[in-house]
Coordinates of C-alpha atoms and ligand atoms in Angstrom, one line a residue:
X15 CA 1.9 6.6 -20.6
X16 CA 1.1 3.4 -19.0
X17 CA -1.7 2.9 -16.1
X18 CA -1.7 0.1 -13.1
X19 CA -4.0 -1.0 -10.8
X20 CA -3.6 -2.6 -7.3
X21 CA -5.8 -4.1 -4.8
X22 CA -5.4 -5.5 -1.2
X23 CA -6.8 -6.5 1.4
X24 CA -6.5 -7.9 5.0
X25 CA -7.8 -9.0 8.4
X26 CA -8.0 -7.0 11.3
X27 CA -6.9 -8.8 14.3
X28 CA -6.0 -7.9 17.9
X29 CA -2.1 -7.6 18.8
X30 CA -1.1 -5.7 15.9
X31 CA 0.2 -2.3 15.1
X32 CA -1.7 -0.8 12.1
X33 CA 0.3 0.5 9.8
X34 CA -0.9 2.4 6.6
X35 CA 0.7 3.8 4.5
X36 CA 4.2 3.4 6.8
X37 CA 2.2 4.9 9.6
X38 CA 1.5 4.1 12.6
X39 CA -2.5 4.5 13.4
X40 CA -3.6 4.3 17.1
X41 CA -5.9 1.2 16.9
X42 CA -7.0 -1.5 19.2
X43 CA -6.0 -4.0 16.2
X44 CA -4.0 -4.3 13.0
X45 CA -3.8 -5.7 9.5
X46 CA -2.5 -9.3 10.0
X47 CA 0.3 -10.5 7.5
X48 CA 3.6 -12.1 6.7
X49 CA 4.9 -8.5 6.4
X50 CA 3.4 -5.4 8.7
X51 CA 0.3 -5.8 6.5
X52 CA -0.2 -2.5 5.7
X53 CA -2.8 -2.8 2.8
X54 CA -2.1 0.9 1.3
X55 CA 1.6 0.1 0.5
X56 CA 0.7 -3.1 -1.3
X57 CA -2.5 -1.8 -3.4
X58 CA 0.3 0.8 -4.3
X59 CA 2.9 -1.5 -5.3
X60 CA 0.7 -3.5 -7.1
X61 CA -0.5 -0.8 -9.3
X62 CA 3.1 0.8 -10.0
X63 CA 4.1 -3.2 -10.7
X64 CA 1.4 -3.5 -13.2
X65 CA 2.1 -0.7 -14.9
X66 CA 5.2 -1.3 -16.3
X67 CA 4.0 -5.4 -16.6
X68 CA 6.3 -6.5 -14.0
X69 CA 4.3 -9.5 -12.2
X70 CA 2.6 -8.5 -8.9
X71 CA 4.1 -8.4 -5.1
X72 CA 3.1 -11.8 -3.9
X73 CA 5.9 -12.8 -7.1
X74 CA 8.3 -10.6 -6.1
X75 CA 8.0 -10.6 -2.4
X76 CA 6.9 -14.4 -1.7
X77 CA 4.9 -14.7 1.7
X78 CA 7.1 -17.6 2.1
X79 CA 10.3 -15.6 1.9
X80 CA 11.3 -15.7 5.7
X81 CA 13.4 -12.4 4.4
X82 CA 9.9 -10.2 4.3
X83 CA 8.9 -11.3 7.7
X84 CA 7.5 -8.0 9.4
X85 CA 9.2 -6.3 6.8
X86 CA 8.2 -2.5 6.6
X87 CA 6.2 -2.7 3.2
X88 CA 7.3 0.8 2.3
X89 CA 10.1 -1.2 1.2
X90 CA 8.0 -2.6 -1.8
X91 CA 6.9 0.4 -2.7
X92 CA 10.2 1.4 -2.5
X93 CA 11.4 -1.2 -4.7
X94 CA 8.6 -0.8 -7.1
X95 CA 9.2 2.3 -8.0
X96 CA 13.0 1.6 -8.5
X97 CA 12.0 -0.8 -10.8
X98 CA 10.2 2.1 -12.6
X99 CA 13.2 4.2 -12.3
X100 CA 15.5 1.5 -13.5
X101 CA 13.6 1.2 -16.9
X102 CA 14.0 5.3 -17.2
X103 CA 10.3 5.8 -16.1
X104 CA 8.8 8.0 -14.0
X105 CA 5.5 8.6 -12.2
X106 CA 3.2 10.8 -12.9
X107 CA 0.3 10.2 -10.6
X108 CA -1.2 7.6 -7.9
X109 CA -3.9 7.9 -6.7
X110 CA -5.3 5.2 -3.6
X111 CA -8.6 5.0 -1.2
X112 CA -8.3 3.2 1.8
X113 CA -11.6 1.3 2.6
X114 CA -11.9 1.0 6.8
X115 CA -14.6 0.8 9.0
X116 CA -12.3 2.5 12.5
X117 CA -10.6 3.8 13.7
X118 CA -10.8 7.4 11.4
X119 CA -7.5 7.6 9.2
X120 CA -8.4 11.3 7.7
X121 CA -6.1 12.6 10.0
X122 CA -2.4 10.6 9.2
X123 CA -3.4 10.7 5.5
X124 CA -0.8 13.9 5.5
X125 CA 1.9 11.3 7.3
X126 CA 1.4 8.3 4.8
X127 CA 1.3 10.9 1.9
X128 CA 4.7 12.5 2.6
X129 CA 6.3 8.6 3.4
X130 CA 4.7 7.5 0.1
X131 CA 6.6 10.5 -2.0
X132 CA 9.5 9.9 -0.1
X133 CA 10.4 6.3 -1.0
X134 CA 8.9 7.0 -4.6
X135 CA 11.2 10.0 -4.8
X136 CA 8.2 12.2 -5.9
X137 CA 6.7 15.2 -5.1
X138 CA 3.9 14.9 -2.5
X139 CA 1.7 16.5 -4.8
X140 CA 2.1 13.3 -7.1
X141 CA 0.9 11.3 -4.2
X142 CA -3.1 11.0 -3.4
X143 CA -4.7 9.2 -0.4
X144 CA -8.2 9.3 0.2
X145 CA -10.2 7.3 3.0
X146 CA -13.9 6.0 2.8
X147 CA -16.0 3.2 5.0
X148 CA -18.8 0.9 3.4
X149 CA -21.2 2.4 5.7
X150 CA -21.5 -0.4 7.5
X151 CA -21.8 -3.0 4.8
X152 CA -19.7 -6.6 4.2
X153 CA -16.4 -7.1 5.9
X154 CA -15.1 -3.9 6.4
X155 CA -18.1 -2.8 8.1
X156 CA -18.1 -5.5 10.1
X157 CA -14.8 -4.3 11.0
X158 CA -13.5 -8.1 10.2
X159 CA -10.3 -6.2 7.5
X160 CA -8.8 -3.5 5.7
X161 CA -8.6 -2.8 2.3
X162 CA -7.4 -0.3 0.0
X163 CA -6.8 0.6 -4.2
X164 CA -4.8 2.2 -6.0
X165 CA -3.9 3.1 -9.4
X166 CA -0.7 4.1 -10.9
X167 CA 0.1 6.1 -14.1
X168 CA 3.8 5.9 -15.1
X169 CA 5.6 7.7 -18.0
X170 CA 7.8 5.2 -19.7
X171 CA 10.4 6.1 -22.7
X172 CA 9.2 4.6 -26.3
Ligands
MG11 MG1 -1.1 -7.6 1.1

């Protein structure tokens, strides 16, 4: 067993969609970013990545790259867990909060849930989601970003 940890974060700005978790949340603003920003998806990659030691997003999907331009970023976790599958592992369990000020996301966490299990090819009970503010406090009260954690415990053979 093998566990990974992923973090993210970004600004909230006007003119975006906000998309967590590969869904689309009703919001005056979204996460800002080379790809649709959508903070869940990379905390998730990230973790599933550093379980299995295989470098971060921001190595495998370079900012830069012009290819992951608006990209939906439930491709990484896509490919993240097809990196998994490709060394004959398998997930056992992730587990992610979502740390936002507003809108409320309790009620899409269903939506993001069943899109995370999908492109993981997982069962949606494999897949948890929680959603918490900082009552006010630093810049996600201030409403200024988004973040969101995750961790990931794999099951690799050896
Ligand atoms: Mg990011």
């Amino acid at each position: 067993m093998r566990v990974g940890i992923g973090f993210d974060a970004h600004r909230l700005v006007p003119g975006r969609s906000l998309v967590l978790g590969g869904v689309k949340v009703p919001s005056p603003r979204g996460l800002e970013g080379h790809s649709d920003g959508d903070v869940l998806c990379h905390a998730i990659a990230d973790a599933l990545l550093g379980a299995i030691g295989a470098g971060d997003l921001g190595l495998l999907f370079p900012s830069e790259d012009p290819r992951w331009k608006d990209a939906l970023s439930l491709r990484f976790v896509e490919r993240a867990a097809g990196m998994i599958a490709g060394k004959g592992g398998s997930i056992v369990n992730i587990d992610a909060t979502i740390v936002l000020e507003s809108p409320k996301v309790a009620g899409f966490v269903g939506g993001m849930r069943a899109n995370l299990a999908k492109v993981m090819r997982v069962d949606i009970a494999v897949v948890g989601v929680k959603a918490t503010t900082t009552d006010g406090l630093g810049l996600v009260g201030r409403g200024e970003g988004a973040a969101a954690m995750a961790v990931a415990l794999v099951q690799t053979p050896g």
